[in-house]
Short mmCIF file of N, CA and C in Angstrom, two decimals:
data_model
loop_
_atom_site.label_atom_id
_atom_site.label_comp_id
_atom_site.label_asym_id
_atom_site.label_seq_id
_atom_site.Cartn_x
_atom_site.Cartn_y
_atom_site.Cartn_z
N UNK A 73 50.90 28.41 -82.62
CA UNK A 73 50.24 29.75 -81.84
C UNK A 73 50.35 30.96 -82.46
N UNK A 74 49.02 31.38 -82.34
CA UNK A 74 48.55 32.48 -82.97
C UNK A 74 48.75 33.83 -82.38
N UNK A 75 49.57 34.67 -83.33
CA UNK A 75 50.02 35.87 -82.57
C UNK A 75 48.98 37.11 -82.44
N UNK A 76 48.77 37.51 -81.32
CA UNK A 76 47.89 39.13 -81.57
C UNK A 76 48.68 39.84 -82.17
N UNK A 77 47.44 40.68 -82.48
CA UNK A 77 48.22 42.25 -82.92
C UNK A 77 48.57 43.17 -81.92
N UNK A 78 48.78 44.15 -81.96
CA UNK A 78 49.20 45.08 -80.89
C UNK A 78 47.86 45.45 -80.90
N UNK A 79 46.82 45.81 -81.30
CA UNK A 79 45.62 46.42 -81.14
C UNK A 79 44.88 45.67 -79.91
N UNK A 80 44.78 43.92 -80.44
CA UNK A 80 44.08 42.91 -79.29
C UNK A 80 45.06 42.93 -78.24
N UNK A 81 46.74 42.90 -78.29
CA UNK A 81 47.35 43.02 -76.69
C UNK A 81 46.68 44.18 -75.98
N UNK A 82 46.99 45.43 -76.86
CA UNK A 82 46.64 46.47 -75.94
C UNK A 82 45.01 46.55 -75.21
N UNK A 83 44.03 46.17 -76.00
CA UNK A 83 42.70 45.60 -75.75
C UNK A 83 42.49 45.17 -74.39
N UNK A 84 43.57 43.89 -74.41
CA UNK A 84 43.32 43.03 -73.12
C UNK A 84 44.06 43.90 -71.63
N UNK A 85 45.36 44.39 -72.04
CA UNK A 85 45.47 44.98 -70.93
C UNK A 85 44.87 46.31 -70.71
N UNK A 86 44.20 46.69 -71.36
CA UNK A 86 43.15 48.14 -71.12
C UNK A 86 41.98 47.39 -70.15
N UNK A 87 41.54 46.21 -70.56
CA UNK A 87 40.73 45.17 -69.97
C UNK A 87 41.14 44.94 -68.37
N UNK A 88 42.49 44.62 -68.40
CA UNK A 88 43.02 44.02 -67.65
C UNK A 88 44.20 44.38 -66.94
N UNK A 89 44.15 45.66 -66.66
CA UNK A 89 45.35 46.32 -66.10
C UNK A 89 46.30 45.57 -65.25
N UNK A 90 47.52 45.92 -65.05
CA UNK A 90 48.52 44.85 -64.62
C UNK A 90 48.59 43.57 -64.51
N UNK A 91 47.90 43.00 -65.67
CA UNK A 91 47.73 41.32 -65.51
C UNK A 91 49.07 40.61 -65.10
N UNK A 92 49.93 41.59 -65.79
CA UNK A 92 51.44 40.49 -65.51
C UNK A 92 51.76 40.61 -64.24
N UNK A 93 51.70 41.72 -63.36
CA UNK A 93 51.72 41.87 -62.44
C UNK A 93 51.02 40.65 -61.55
N UNK A 94 50.00 40.52 -61.77
CA UNK A 94 49.10 39.83 -61.34
C UNK A 94 49.38 38.31 -61.43
N UNK A 95 49.76 37.96 -62.72
CA UNK A 95 50.32 36.57 -62.81
C UNK A 95 51.70 36.35 -62.20
N UNK A 96 52.34 37.09 -61.92
CA UNK A 96 53.48 37.08 -61.37
C UNK A 96 53.87 37.27 -59.69
N UNK A 97 52.80 37.42 -59.42
CA UNK A 97 52.06 37.35 -57.95
C UNK A 97 52.56 38.60 -57.09
N UNK A 98 52.38 39.79 -58.14
CA UNK A 98 52.90 41.01 -57.32
C UNK A 98 51.27 41.59 -56.91
N UNK A 99 51.26 42.70 -56.06
CA UNK A 99 49.82 43.03 -55.97
C UNK A 99 49.76 44.23 -57.12
N UNK A 100 48.14 43.51 -57.47
CA UNK A 100 47.75 44.12 -58.63
C UNK A 100 46.43 45.06 -58.64
N UNK A 101 45.73 44.96 -57.10
CA UNK A 101 44.50 45.35 -57.22
C UNK A 101 43.40 44.58 -57.53
N UNK A 102 43.90 43.46 -57.55
CA UNK A 102 42.56 42.47 -57.81
C UNK A 102 41.74 42.10 -56.30
N UNK A 103 40.80 41.51 -56.68
CA UNK A 103 39.89 40.85 -55.61
C UNK A 103 39.93 39.28 -56.01
N UNK A 104 39.76 38.27 -55.30
CA UNK A 104 39.41 36.97 -55.86
C UNK A 104 38.39 36.34 -55.06
N UNK A 105 37.55 35.21 -55.73
CA UNK A 105 36.65 34.33 -55.33
C UNK A 105 37.48 33.19 -55.63
N UNK A 106 36.73 31.84 -54.84
CA UNK A 106 37.80 30.58 -54.94
C UNK A 106 36.68 29.78 -55.73
N UNK A 107 37.40 28.66 -56.34
CA UNK A 107 36.34 27.79 -57.15
C UNK A 107 37.02 26.48 -56.58
N UNK A 108 36.13 25.52 -56.02
CA UNK A 108 36.54 24.48 -55.35
C UNK A 108 35.34 22.96 -55.69
N UNK A 109 36.11 22.08 -55.30
CA UNK A 109 35.18 21.12 -55.46
C UNK A 109 34.84 20.70 -53.89
N UNK A 110 34.99 21.15 -53.03
CA UNK A 110 34.43 21.30 -51.82
C UNK A 110 33.52 22.48 -51.67
N UNK A 111 32.23 22.15 -50.82
CA UNK A 111 31.32 23.03 -50.48
C UNK A 111 31.28 24.14 -49.20
N UNK A 112 32.89 23.88 -48.62
CA UNK A 112 33.24 24.48 -48.06
C UNK A 112 34.47 24.37 -47.59
N UNK A 113 35.47 25.71 -46.72
CA UNK A 113 36.55 25.40 -46.29
C UNK A 113 36.70 24.26 -45.16
N UNK A 114 37.85 23.56 -45.36
CA UNK A 114 38.10 22.34 -45.08
C UNK A 114 38.88 22.72 -43.46
N UNK A 115 38.36 21.63 -42.63
CA UNK A 115 39.03 21.76 -41.21
C UNK A 115 40.57 20.93 -41.62
N UNK A 116 41.15 20.88 -40.58
CA UNK A 116 42.71 20.48 -40.63
C UNK A 116 42.36 19.05 -40.97
N UNK A 117 41.50 18.46 -39.92
CA UNK A 117 41.12 17.03 -40.03
C UNK A 117 40.65 16.60 -41.21
N UNK A 118 39.39 17.25 -42.13
CA UNK A 118 39.09 17.29 -43.12
C UNK A 118 39.98 17.25 -44.16
N UNK A 119 40.72 18.02 -44.35
CA UNK A 119 42.20 18.24 -45.32
C UNK A 119 42.96 17.18 -45.30
N UNK A 120 43.19 16.79 -44.00
CA UNK A 120 44.28 15.27 -44.38
C UNK A 120 43.69 14.23 -45.47
N UNK A 121 42.35 13.98 -44.75
CA UNK A 121 41.61 12.84 -45.71
C UNK A 121 41.21 13.19 -47.28
N UNK A 122 40.58 14.34 -47.14
CA UNK A 122 39.92 14.96 -48.26
C UNK A 122 41.04 14.97 -49.82
N UNK A 123 41.94 15.63 -48.95
CA UNK A 123 43.05 16.40 -50.25
C UNK A 123 43.47 15.43 -51.40
N UNK A 124 44.34 14.16 -50.44
CA UNK A 124 45.12 13.40 -51.57
C UNK A 124 44.06 12.16 -51.25
N UNK A 125 43.20 12.11 -52.05
CA UNK A 125 42.42 10.71 -52.10
C UNK A 125 43.42 9.99 -53.14
N UNK A 126 43.06 8.66 -53.20
CA UNK A 126 43.48 7.82 -54.32
C UNK A 126 42.52 7.00 -55.00
N UNK A 127 41.35 7.43 -54.50
CA UNK A 127 39.94 6.66 -55.12
C UNK A 127 39.50 7.17 -56.49
N UNK A 128 40.32 6.58 -57.31
CA UNK A 128 39.97 6.57 -58.74
C UNK A 128 38.41 6.85 -59.00
N UNK A 129 37.58 6.95 -58.64
CA UNK A 129 36.47 7.16 -58.83
C UNK A 129 36.00 8.70 -58.87
N UNK A 130 36.52 8.72 -57.40
CA UNK A 130 36.47 10.32 -56.87
C UNK A 130 37.38 11.32 -57.83
N UNK A 131 38.93 10.68 -58.04
CA UNK A 131 39.48 11.46 -58.65
C UNK A 131 38.91 11.85 -60.03
N UNK A 132 38.37 11.19 -61.00
CA UNK A 132 37.79 11.07 -62.02
C UNK A 132 36.66 12.17 -61.74
N UNK A 133 35.70 12.13 -60.64
CA UNK A 133 34.61 12.82 -60.62
C UNK A 133 35.22 14.31 -60.55
N UNK A 134 36.13 14.35 -59.72
CA UNK A 134 36.84 16.16 -59.68
C UNK A 134 37.43 16.46 -60.64
N UNK A 135 38.17 15.55 -61.16
CA UNK A 135 38.73 15.97 -62.52
C UNK A 135 37.67 16.59 -63.59
N UNK A 136 36.61 15.92 -63.84
CA UNK A 136 35.50 16.01 -64.56
C UNK A 136 34.76 17.10 -64.18
N UNK A 137 34.28 17.68 -63.24
CA UNK A 137 34.17 19.08 -62.80
C UNK A 137 34.97 20.24 -63.51
N UNK A 138 36.23 20.02 -62.98
CA UNK A 138 36.76 20.98 -63.00
C UNK A 138 37.06 21.23 -64.51
N UNK A 139 36.98 19.87 -65.73
CA UNK A 139 37.37 19.90 -67.01
C UNK A 139 35.79 20.52 -67.80
N UNK A 140 34.70 20.29 -66.94
CA UNK A 140 33.67 20.97 -67.45
C UNK A 140 33.64 22.25 -66.98
N UNK A 141 33.96 22.91 -66.27
CA UNK A 141 34.36 24.38 -66.36
C UNK A 141 35.02 25.18 -66.84
N UNK A 142 36.21 24.14 -67.29
CA UNK A 142 37.23 24.76 -68.43
C UNK A 142 36.83 24.63 -69.92
N UNK A 143 35.70 23.54 -70.17
CA UNK A 143 35.00 24.13 -71.57
C UNK A 143 34.52 24.62 -71.46
N UNK A 144 33.43 24.71 -70.61
CA UNK A 144 32.28 25.98 -70.54
C UNK A 144 32.96 27.44 -70.68
N UNK A 145 34.10 27.71 -70.31
CA UNK A 145 34.61 28.93 -70.24
C UNK A 145 35.03 29.21 -71.76
N UNK A 146 35.56 27.82 -72.41
CA UNK A 146 35.92 28.11 -73.53
C UNK A 146 35.00 28.37 -74.58
N UNK A 147 33.76 27.89 -74.53
CA UNK A 147 32.39 27.70 -75.09
C UNK A 147 31.73 29.28 -74.86
N UNK A 148 31.84 29.81 -73.80
CA UNK A 148 31.55 30.85 -73.45
C UNK A 148 32.03 32.62 -74.09
N UNK A 149 33.58 32.26 -74.35
CA UNK A 149 34.27 33.26 -74.56
C UNK A 149 35.67 33.16 -74.87
N UNK A 150 36.49 33.99 -76.00
CA UNK A 150 37.92 33.75 -75.84
C UNK A 150 38.54 34.26 -74.36
N UNK A 151 39.37 32.80 -74.87
CA UNK A 151 40.63 32.64 -73.56
C UNK A 151 41.74 32.67 -74.08
N UNK A 152 42.72 33.52 -73.14
CA UNK A 152 44.05 33.62 -73.70
C UNK A 152 44.94 32.86 -72.25
N UNK A 153 46.15 32.70 -73.10
CA UNK A 153 47.56 32.43 -72.07
C UNK A 153 48.53 33.33 -72.21
N UNK A 154 49.50 32.96 -71.32
CA UNK A 154 50.62 33.64 -71.42
C UNK A 154 52.05 32.59 -71.54
N UNK A 155 52.89 33.39 -72.09
CA UNK A 155 54.50 32.74 -71.64
C UNK A 155 55.59 34.20 -71.68
N UNK A 156 56.79 33.77 -71.33
CA UNK A 156 57.82 34.45 -71.70
C UNK A 156 58.26 34.28 -73.01
N UNK A 157 59.11 35.23 -73.24
CA UNK A 157 59.77 35.07 -74.70
C UNK A 157 61.00 35.36 -74.38
N UNK A 158 62.16 35.63 -75.70
CA UNK A 158 63.06 36.06 -75.44
C UNK A 158 63.40 37.71 -74.89
N UNK A 159 64.37 37.24 -73.62
CA UNK A 159 64.41 38.90 -73.28
C UNK A 159 63.42 39.04 -72.31
N UNK A 160 62.94 38.07 -71.88
CA UNK A 160 61.70 37.94 -70.66
C UNK A 160 60.51 38.74 -70.91
N UNK A 161 60.16 39.07 -72.40
CA UNK A 161 59.34 39.54 -72.70
C UNK A 161 57.81 38.90 -72.36
N UNK A 162 57.00 39.59 -71.86
CA UNK A 162 55.32 38.96 -71.25
C UNK A 162 54.47 38.85 -72.75
N UNK A 163 54.22 37.54 -72.98
CA UNK A 163 53.61 37.61 -74.20
C UNK A 163 52.30 36.80 -73.91
N UNK A 164 51.23 37.46 -74.81
CA UNK A 164 49.72 36.82 -74.60
C UNK A 164 49.41 36.08 -75.87
N UNK A 165 48.92 34.88 -75.91
CA UNK A 165 48.43 34.42 -76.92
C UNK A 165 47.25 33.51 -76.48
N UNK A 166 46.34 33.63 -77.98
CA UNK A 166 44.84 32.85 -77.56
C UNK A 166 45.24 31.47 -77.91
N UNK A 167 44.23 30.84 -77.22
CA UNK A 167 43.96 29.55 -77.51
C UNK A 167 42.88 29.17 -78.78
N UNK A 168 43.39 28.69 -79.74
CA UNK A 168 42.77 28.34 -80.74
C UNK A 168 41.88 27.28 -81.09
N UNK A 169 42.10 26.37 -80.26
CA UNK A 169 41.29 24.65 -80.13
C UNK A 169 41.26 24.42 -78.43
N UNK A 170 40.36 23.66 -78.50
CA UNK A 170 39.59 23.39 -76.65
C UNK A 170 40.80 22.37 -76.66
N UNK A 171 41.37 21.62 -77.94
CA UNK A 171 42.33 20.50 -77.66
C UNK A 171 43.61 21.39 -77.18
N UNK A 172 43.79 22.57 -77.88
CA UNK A 172 45.14 23.27 -77.33
C UNK A 172 44.98 23.62 -75.73
N UNK A 173 43.52 24.32 -75.28
CA UNK A 173 43.80 24.59 -73.90
C UNK A 173 43.67 23.29 -73.02
N UNK A 174 42.87 22.36 -73.58
CA UNK A 174 42.82 21.03 -72.56
C UNK A 174 44.21 20.78 -72.27
N UNK A 175 45.65 20.59 -73.18
CA UNK A 175 46.59 20.20 -73.16
C UNK A 175 47.34 21.22 -72.30
N UNK A 176 47.23 22.42 -72.26
CA UNK A 176 47.44 23.38 -71.25
C UNK A 176 47.44 23.13 -70.10
N UNK A 177 45.88 23.04 -69.50
CA UNK A 177 45.59 22.92 -68.73
C UNK A 177 45.78 21.47 -67.85
N UNK A 178 45.73 20.28 -68.37
CA UNK A 178 46.02 18.81 -67.89
C UNK A 178 45.49 18.64 -67.12
N UNK A 179 43.70 18.65 -67.11
CA UNK A 179 43.00 18.55 -66.06
C UNK A 179 43.10 17.04 -65.92
N UNK A 180 43.33 16.20 -66.44
CA UNK A 180 43.46 14.80 -66.50
C UNK A 180 44.77 14.25 -65.39
N UNK A 181 45.44 15.03 -64.97
CA UNK A 181 46.74 14.96 -64.30
C UNK A 181 46.30 15.58 -63.13
N UNK A 182 45.60 16.41 -62.65
CA UNK A 182 45.45 17.21 -61.71
C UNK A 182 45.03 16.22 -60.39
N UNK A 183 45.69 16.73 -59.36
CA UNK A 183 45.31 16.02 -57.97
C UNK A 183 45.66 17.33 -56.89
N UNK A 184 45.45 16.65 -55.72
CA UNK A 184 45.35 17.68 -54.75
C UNK A 184 46.75 18.41 -54.35
N UNK A 185 47.86 17.65 -54.73
CA UNK A 185 48.98 18.51 -54.85
C UNK A 185 49.13 19.49 -55.73
N UNK A 186 48.60 19.22 -57.23
CA UNK A 186 49.14 20.02 -58.00
C UNK A 186 48.61 21.46 -58.40
N UNK A 187 49.27 22.42 -58.93
CA UNK A 187 48.87 23.43 -58.86
C UNK A 187 49.64 24.54 -59.67
N UNK A 188 49.48 25.57 -59.74
CA UNK A 188 50.71 26.72 -60.52
C UNK A 188 50.80 26.46 -61.61
N UNK A 189 49.90 25.55 -62.49
CA UNK A 189 50.30 25.22 -63.85
C UNK A 189 49.94 26.24 -64.79
N UNK A 190 48.84 26.75 -64.68
CA UNK A 190 48.01 27.66 -65.43
C UNK A 190 47.66 28.73 -65.73
N UNK A 191 47.16 29.90 -66.09
CA UNK A 191 46.43 31.12 -65.62
C UNK A 191 45.61 31.35 -67.18
N UNK A 192 44.67 31.37 -66.84
CA UNK A 192 43.48 31.77 -67.97
C UNK A 192 43.15 32.97 -67.96
N UNK A 193 43.39 33.68 -68.93
CA UNK A 193 43.07 35.02 -68.96
C UNK A 193 41.82 35.29 -69.94
N UNK A 194 40.89 35.81 -69.23
CA UNK A 194 39.57 35.87 -69.34
C UNK A 194 39.11 37.54 -69.79
N UNK A 195 39.60 37.99 -70.79
CA UNK A 195 39.23 39.87 -70.50
C UNK A 195 37.90 40.09 -71.08
N UNK A 196 36.99 39.29 -71.50
CA UNK A 196 35.59 39.95 -71.64
C UNK A 196 34.76 39.69 -70.34
N UNK A 197 34.95 39.11 -69.40
CA UNK A 197 34.69 38.95 -68.12
C UNK A 197 36.01 39.75 -66.75
N UNK A 198 36.73 40.37 -67.18
CA UNK A 198 37.85 41.29 -66.34
C UNK A 198 38.44 40.39 -65.67
N UNK A 199 38.90 39.12 -66.03
CA UNK A 199 39.07 37.82 -64.89
C UNK A 199 40.64 37.55 -65.08
N UNK A 200 40.99 36.32 -64.50
CA UNK A 200 41.89 35.74 -64.81
C UNK A 200 41.82 34.27 -63.80
N UNK A 201 41.70 33.06 -64.37
CA UNK A 201 41.62 31.92 -63.95
C UNK A 201 42.88 31.22 -63.44
N UNK A 202 43.19 31.05 -62.25
CA UNK A 202 44.54 30.27 -62.22
C UNK A 202 44.49 28.92 -61.22
N UNK A 203 44.92 27.83 -61.89
CA UNK A 203 44.91 26.73 -60.90
C UNK A 203 45.88 27.03 -59.88
N UNK A 204 45.23 26.70 -58.77
CA UNK A 204 45.75 26.39 -57.36
C UNK A 204 46.13 25.10 -56.50
N UNK A 205 46.11 25.01 -55.45
CA UNK A 205 46.68 23.92 -54.99
C UNK A 205 45.08 23.07 -54.10
N UNK A 206 45.46 22.19 -53.67
CA UNK A 206 43.99 21.55 -52.87
C UNK A 206 42.85 21.38 -53.58
N UNK A 207 42.56 21.43 -54.81
CA UNK A 207 41.47 21.06 -55.55
C UNK A 207 40.48 22.64 -55.27
N UNK A 208 41.13 23.55 -55.21
CA UNK A 208 40.58 25.23 -55.26
C UNK A 208 41.24 25.57 -56.00
N UNK A 209 40.49 26.66 -56.71
CA UNK A 209 41.65 27.43 -57.92
C UNK A 209 40.69 28.78 -57.76
N UNK A 210 41.41 29.75 -58.33
CA UNK A 210 40.78 31.45 -57.93
C UNK A 210 40.56 32.04 -59.21
N UNK A 211 39.35 32.86 -58.91
CA UNK A 211 39.14 33.55 -60.07
C UNK A 211 39.64 35.26 -59.60
N UNK A 212 40.37 35.56 -60.46
CA UNK A 212 40.51 37.13 -59.95
C UNK A 212 40.03 38.22 -60.97
N UNK A 213 39.66 39.48 -59.78
CA UNK A 213 38.59 39.91 -60.64
C UNK A 213 38.56 41.75 -60.34
N UNK A 214 38.52 42.43 -60.97
CA UNK A 214 37.83 43.69 -60.42
C UNK A 214 36.47 44.09 -60.24
N UNK A 215 35.76 43.60 -61.09
CA UNK A 215 34.38 43.60 -60.97
C UNK A 215 33.44 42.85 -60.50
N UNK A 216 32.87 42.55 -59.71
CA UNK A 216 32.16 41.23 -59.14
C UNK A 216 31.16 40.74 -59.84
N UNK A 217 30.26 42.21 -60.75
CA UNK A 217 29.04 41.76 -61.48
C UNK A 217 29.73 41.08 -62.65
N UNK A 218 30.78 41.59 -63.14
CA UNK A 218 31.11 41.12 -64.51
C UNK A 218 31.58 39.32 -64.59
N UNK A 219 32.02 38.74 -63.31
CA UNK A 219 32.54 37.39 -63.37
C UNK A 219 31.10 36.86 -63.02
N UNK A 220 30.07 37.27 -62.93
CA UNK A 220 28.77 36.57 -62.28
C UNK A 220 28.60 35.56 -63.47
N UNK A 221 28.84 35.51 -64.72
CA UNK A 221 28.62 34.25 -65.59
C UNK A 221 29.46 32.87 -65.38
N UNK A 222 30.72 33.33 -64.83
CA UNK A 222 31.60 32.38 -64.45
C UNK A 222 31.52 31.77 -63.19
N UNK A 223 30.73 32.47 -62.12
CA UNK A 223 30.23 31.86 -61.10
C UNK A 223 29.05 30.85 -61.33
N UNK A 224 28.21 31.68 -62.37
CA UNK A 224 27.31 30.62 -62.65
C UNK A 224 27.84 29.44 -63.29
N UNK A 225 28.58 29.04 -63.91
CA UNK A 225 29.25 28.31 -65.15
C UNK A 225 29.92 27.31 -63.83
N UNK A 226 30.72 27.79 -62.88
CA UNK A 226 31.45 26.93 -62.16
C UNK A 226 30.05 25.81 -61.29
N UNK A 227 29.07 27.00 -60.71
CA UNK A 227 28.07 26.03 -59.92
C UNK A 227 27.47 24.59 -61.22
N UNK A 228 27.28 25.12 -62.38
CA UNK A 228 26.44 24.28 -63.33
C UNK A 228 27.30 23.52 -63.40
N UNK A 229 28.77 23.37 -63.27
CA UNK A 229 29.67 22.60 -63.55
C UNK A 229 29.98 21.60 -62.13
N UNK A 230 29.03 21.85 -61.22
CA UNK A 230 29.40 21.00 -60.09
C UNK A 230 30.19 21.39 -58.89
N UNK A 231 30.69 22.62 -59.05
CA UNK A 231 31.77 23.50 -58.35
C UNK A 231 30.97 24.31 -57.52
N UNK A 232 31.93 24.61 -56.50
CA UNK A 232 31.56 25.52 -55.45
C UNK A 232 32.51 26.77 -55.29
N UNK A 233 31.89 28.13 -55.09
CA UNK A 233 32.32 29.42 -54.88
C UNK A 233 32.27 29.27 -53.50
N UNK A 234 33.68 29.71 -52.99
CA UNK A 234 33.85 29.90 -51.81
C UNK A 234 34.62 30.98 -51.22
N UNK A 235 34.26 32.34 -50.74
CA UNK A 235 34.50 33.59 -50.45
C UNK A 235 36.16 33.25 -49.28
N UNK A 236 36.84 34.35 -49.32
CA UNK A 236 38.02 34.40 -48.89
C UNK A 236 37.41 34.22 -47.17
N UNK A 237 38.22 33.87 -46.34
CA UNK A 237 38.40 33.72 -45.00
C UNK A 237 38.72 35.02 -44.35
N UNK A 238 38.25 35.53 -43.41
CA UNK A 238 38.43 36.51 -42.63
C UNK A 238 39.42 35.72 -41.37
N UNK A 239 40.64 36.17 -40.81
CA UNK A 239 40.73 35.37 -39.87
C UNK A 239 40.56 36.45 -38.24
#
């Protein structure tokens, strides 16, 4: 694991203020859009049949779309992850290879109930990409214009962008 310089860490935190709070699930003044395998929010009836498919072909297609998206981000810009170190210090580190990123994301094990295994910090786009549940992940952002390349990449990967539903 490559260590960032203090200057690099400061630049990331300046670009993504309160990123630690966001990752810890605290209010951090970020907006969100959803990246999904589905082209719409599922109804309860659809949810039951679509989320936990055991069709191997369908699972592989879904995983491949998310893997293509992750690969595309890696090829587009620098990506970082995080972990806690001794004394609960929040530590950001870069991915040094696509293999390292792929091992972190474990897309080949993703299924309808997997989630919250990784967050990808993407400072060049002022975004954090988080794995969530039910084949729908989140892009957290502060400026919608900055994440347009991620939206385009998701769509090119065969994924859909869903907006937050208003109740």
